[in-house]
Coordinates of C-alpha atoms in Angstrom, one line a residue:
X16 CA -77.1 37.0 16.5
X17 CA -73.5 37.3 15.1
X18 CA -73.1 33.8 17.4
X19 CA -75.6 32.1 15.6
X20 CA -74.6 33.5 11.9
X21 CA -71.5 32.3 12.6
X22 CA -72.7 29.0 13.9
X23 CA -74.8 28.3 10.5
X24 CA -72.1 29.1 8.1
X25 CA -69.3 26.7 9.9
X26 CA -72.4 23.8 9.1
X27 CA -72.8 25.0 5.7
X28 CA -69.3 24.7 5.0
X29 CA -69.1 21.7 6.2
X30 CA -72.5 20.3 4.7
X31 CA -70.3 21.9 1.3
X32 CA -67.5 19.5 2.1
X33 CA -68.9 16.3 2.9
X34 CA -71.0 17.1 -0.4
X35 CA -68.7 15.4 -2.9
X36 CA -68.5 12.4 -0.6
X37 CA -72.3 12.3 -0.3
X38 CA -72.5 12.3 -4.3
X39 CA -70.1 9.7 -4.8
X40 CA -71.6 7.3 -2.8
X41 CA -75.0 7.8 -4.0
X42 CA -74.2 7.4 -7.8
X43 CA -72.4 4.4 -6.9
X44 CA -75.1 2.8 -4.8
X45 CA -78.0 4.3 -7.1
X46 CA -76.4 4.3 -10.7
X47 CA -73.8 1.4 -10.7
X48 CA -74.9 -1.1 -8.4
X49 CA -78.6 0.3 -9.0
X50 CA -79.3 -0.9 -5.1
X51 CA -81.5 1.4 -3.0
X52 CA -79.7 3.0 -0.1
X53 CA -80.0 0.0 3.6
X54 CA -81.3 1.8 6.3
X55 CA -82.0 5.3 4.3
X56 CA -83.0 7.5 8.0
X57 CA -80.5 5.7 9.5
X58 CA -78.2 7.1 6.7
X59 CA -79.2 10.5 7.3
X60 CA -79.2 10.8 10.7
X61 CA -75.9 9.6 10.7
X62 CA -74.8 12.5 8.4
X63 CA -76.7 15.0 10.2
X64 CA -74.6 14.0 13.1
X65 CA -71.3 14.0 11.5
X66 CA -72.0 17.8 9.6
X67 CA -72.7 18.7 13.6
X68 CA -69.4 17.0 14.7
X69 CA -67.3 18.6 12.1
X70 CA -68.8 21.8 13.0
X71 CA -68.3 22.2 16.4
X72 CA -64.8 20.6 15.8
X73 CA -63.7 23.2 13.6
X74 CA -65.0 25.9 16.0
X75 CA -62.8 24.3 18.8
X76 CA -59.8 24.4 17.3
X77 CA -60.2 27.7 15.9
X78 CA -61.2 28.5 19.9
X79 CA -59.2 26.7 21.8
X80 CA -56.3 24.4 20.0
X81 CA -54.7 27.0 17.3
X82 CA -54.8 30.0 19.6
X83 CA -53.6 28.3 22.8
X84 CA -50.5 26.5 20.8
X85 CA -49.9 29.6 19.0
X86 CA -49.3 31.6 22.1
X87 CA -47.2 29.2 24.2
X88 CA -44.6 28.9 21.6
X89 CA -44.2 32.7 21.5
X90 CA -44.1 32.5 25.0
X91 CA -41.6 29.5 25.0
X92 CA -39.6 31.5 22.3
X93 CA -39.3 35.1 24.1
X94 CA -38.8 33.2 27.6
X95 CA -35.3 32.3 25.4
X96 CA -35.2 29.1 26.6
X97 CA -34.5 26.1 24.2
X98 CA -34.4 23.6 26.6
X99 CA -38.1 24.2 27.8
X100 CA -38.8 25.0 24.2
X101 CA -38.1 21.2 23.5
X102 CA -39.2 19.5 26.2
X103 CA -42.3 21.3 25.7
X104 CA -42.2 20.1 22.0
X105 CA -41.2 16.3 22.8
X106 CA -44.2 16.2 25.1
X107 CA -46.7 18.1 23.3
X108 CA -45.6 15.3 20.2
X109 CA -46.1 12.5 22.3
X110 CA -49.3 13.5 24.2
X111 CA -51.3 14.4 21.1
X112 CA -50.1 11.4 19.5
X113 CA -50.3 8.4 22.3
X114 CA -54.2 10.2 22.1
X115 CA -54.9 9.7 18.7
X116 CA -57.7 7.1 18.0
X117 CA -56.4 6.7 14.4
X118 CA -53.3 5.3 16.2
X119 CA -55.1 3.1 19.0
X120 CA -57.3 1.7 16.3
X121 CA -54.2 0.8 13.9
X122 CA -52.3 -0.6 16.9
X123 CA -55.0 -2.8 18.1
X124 CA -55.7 -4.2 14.3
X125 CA -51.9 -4.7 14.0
X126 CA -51.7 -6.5 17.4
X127 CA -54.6 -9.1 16.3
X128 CA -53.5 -9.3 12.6
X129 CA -50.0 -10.3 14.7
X130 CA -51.2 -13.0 16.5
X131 CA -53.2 -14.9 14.0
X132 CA -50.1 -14.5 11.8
X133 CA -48.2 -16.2 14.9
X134 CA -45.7 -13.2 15.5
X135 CA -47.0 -13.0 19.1
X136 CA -48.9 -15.2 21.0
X137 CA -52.8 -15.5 20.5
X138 CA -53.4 -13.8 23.7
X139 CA -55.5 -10.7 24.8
X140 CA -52.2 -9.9 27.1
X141 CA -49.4 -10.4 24.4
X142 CA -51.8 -8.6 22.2
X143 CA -52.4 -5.1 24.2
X144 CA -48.7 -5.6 25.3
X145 CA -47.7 -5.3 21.2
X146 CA -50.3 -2.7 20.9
X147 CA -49.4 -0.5 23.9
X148 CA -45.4 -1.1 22.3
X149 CA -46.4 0.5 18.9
X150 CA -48.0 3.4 20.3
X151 CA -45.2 4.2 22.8
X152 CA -42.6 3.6 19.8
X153 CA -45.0 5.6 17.4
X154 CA -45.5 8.6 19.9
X155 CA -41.8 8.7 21.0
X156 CA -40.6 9.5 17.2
X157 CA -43.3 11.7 16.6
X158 CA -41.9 14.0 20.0
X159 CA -39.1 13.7 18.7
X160 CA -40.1 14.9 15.3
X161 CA -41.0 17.5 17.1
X162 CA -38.1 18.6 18.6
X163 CA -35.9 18.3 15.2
X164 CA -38.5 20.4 13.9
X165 CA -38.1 23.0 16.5
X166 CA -34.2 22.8 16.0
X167 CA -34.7 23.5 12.6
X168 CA -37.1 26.5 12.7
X169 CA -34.6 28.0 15.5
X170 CA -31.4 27.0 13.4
X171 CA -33.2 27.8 9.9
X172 CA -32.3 24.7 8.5
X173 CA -33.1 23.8 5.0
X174 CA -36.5 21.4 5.2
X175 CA -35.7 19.8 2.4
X176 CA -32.6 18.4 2.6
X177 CA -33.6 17.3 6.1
X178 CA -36.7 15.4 4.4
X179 CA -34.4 13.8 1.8
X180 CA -32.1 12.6 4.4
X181 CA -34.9 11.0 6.4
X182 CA -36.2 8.9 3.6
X183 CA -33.1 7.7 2.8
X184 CA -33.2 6.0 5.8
X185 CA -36.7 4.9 5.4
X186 CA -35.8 2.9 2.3
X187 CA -32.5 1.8 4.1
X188 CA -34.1 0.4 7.1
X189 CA -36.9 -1.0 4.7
X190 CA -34.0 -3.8 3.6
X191 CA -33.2 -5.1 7.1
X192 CA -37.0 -4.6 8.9
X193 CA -38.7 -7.8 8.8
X194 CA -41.5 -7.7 6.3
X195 CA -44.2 -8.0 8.2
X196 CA -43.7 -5.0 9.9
X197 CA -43.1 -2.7 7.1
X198 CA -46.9 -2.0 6.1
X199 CA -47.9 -1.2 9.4
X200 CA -44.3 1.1 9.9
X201 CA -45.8 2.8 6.3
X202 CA -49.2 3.4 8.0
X203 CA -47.7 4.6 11.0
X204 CA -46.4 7.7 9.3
X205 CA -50.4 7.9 8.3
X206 CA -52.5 8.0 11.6
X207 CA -50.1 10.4 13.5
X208 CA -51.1 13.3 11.4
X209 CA -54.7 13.3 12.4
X210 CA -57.3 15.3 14.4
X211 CA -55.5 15.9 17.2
X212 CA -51.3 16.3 16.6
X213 CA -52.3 18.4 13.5
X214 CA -54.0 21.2 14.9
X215 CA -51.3 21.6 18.1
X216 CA -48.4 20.9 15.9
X217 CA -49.2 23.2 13.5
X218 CA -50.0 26.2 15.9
X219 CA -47.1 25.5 17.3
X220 CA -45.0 25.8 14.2
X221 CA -46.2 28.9 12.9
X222 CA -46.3 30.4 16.6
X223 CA -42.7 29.9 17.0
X224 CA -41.5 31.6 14.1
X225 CA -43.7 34.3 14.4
X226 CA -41.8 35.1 17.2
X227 CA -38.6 34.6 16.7
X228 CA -36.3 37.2 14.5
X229 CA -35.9 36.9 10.9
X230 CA -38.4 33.6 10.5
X231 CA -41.0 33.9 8.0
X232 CA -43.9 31.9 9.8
X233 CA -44.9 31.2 6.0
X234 CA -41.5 29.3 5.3
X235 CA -40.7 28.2 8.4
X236 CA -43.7 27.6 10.6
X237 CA -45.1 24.8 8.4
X238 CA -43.4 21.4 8.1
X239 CA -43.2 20.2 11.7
X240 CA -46.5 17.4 10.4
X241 CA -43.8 16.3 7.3
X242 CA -41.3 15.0 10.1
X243 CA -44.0 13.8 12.7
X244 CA -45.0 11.8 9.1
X245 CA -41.6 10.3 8.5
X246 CA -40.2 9.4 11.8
X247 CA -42.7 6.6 12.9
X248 CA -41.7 5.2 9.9
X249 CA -38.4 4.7 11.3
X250 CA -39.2 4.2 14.3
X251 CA -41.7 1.3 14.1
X252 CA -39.4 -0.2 11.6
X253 CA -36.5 -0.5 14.4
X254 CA -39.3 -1.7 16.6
X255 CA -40.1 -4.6 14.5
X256 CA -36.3 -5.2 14.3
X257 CA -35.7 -5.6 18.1
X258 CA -39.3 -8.1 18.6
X259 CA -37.7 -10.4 15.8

């Protein structure tokens, strides 16, 4: 009974989030463009479905993702090694991200936008090869985000000075990157922070400096998402560099 309690309020807060969206859409469609709604059960059904998926994605990572990244950084951190501690991070960054479908989708638009622009050849092989290249380059900077961000909860670095440093860069490398890659280096910074390298990067965070001495998992667990933001910037930038 608790179960199914449980169950009903996770879909009524999220039937309470997509509310606003719902509203905004229909005063539009009803009130400015004064158009009925295409396909009206369609239209339902399809939100039925997404209140469903948000639920039960919500209850995973409350089961499953938070908890199980939480507890291996502790582990990670009273095993006392940092070596395993940042491997661990590097991969954990570039497995959640190489899986992101936010990513796959920007790298596959960016690949076709490419080759009718005639960066790359019009050809479904020099297209997945760019593709496959951003991803790889996008996933690589956010493990190693990762790992900096590690560093800097064990070393209690300041975050923002670390921040300001890295976007200096970003506006540095912004001169010499060629400009058709600096849209797609911006989004970059976008789609890593999504469904999956959120949740596992954030566990991971706050798990870490709950176990280590003198950390305030408040202060120092969170911040680990602003670097896996600002690297891929970078990083795609350079990439663009070395294909021109």
């Amino acid at each position: 009974m608790g179960a199914l309690l449980a169950l009903f309020k996770a879909m009524f807060d999220s039937l309470r989030d997509l509310l606003p969206i719902v509203c905004v859409i229909a005063f539009f469609q009803l009130v400015v463009l004064q158009e009925p709604l295409p396909d009206i059960l369609s239209i339902l059904f399809g939100l039925i479905l997404v209140v469903f998926g948000l639920t039960f994605f919500v209850i995973g990572l409350n089961m499953g993702l938070f908890p199980i990244g939480e507890s291996m950084a502790q582990a990670f951190a009273r095993k006392g090694s940092v070596l395993w501690l940042t491997l661990f991070a590097f991969c954990l960054g570039f497995g959640t991200t190489i899986a992101e479908p936010a990513l796959t989708a920007v790298a596959a638009e960016a690949a076709a936008v490419a080759a009718e622009g005639g960066i790359i050849p019009d050809s479904a092989q020099e297209m997945d090869a760019y593709a496959l290249g951003l991803r790889i380059t996008v996933a690589l900077s956010v493990g190693v985000a990762i790992v900096l961000g590690v560093i800097r909860i064990i070393r209690g670095w300041p975050i923002h000075i670390m921040i300001i440093c890295g976007y200096v860069g970003v506006v540095v490398l912004t001169w010499f990157a060629p400009s058709s890659i600096i849209g797609i280096a911006y989004d970059s910074g976008g789609v890593t922070t999504s469904t999956i390298t959120v949740p596992l990067v954030t566990a991971l965070g706050v798990g870490l400096a709950s176990a280590i001495k003198g950390r305030n998992p408040m202060l120092d667990g969170f911040g680990l998402i602003a670097f896996a933001s600002l690297l891929p910037m970078m990083f795609v930038m350079i990439y663009g560099m070395v294909l021109a």
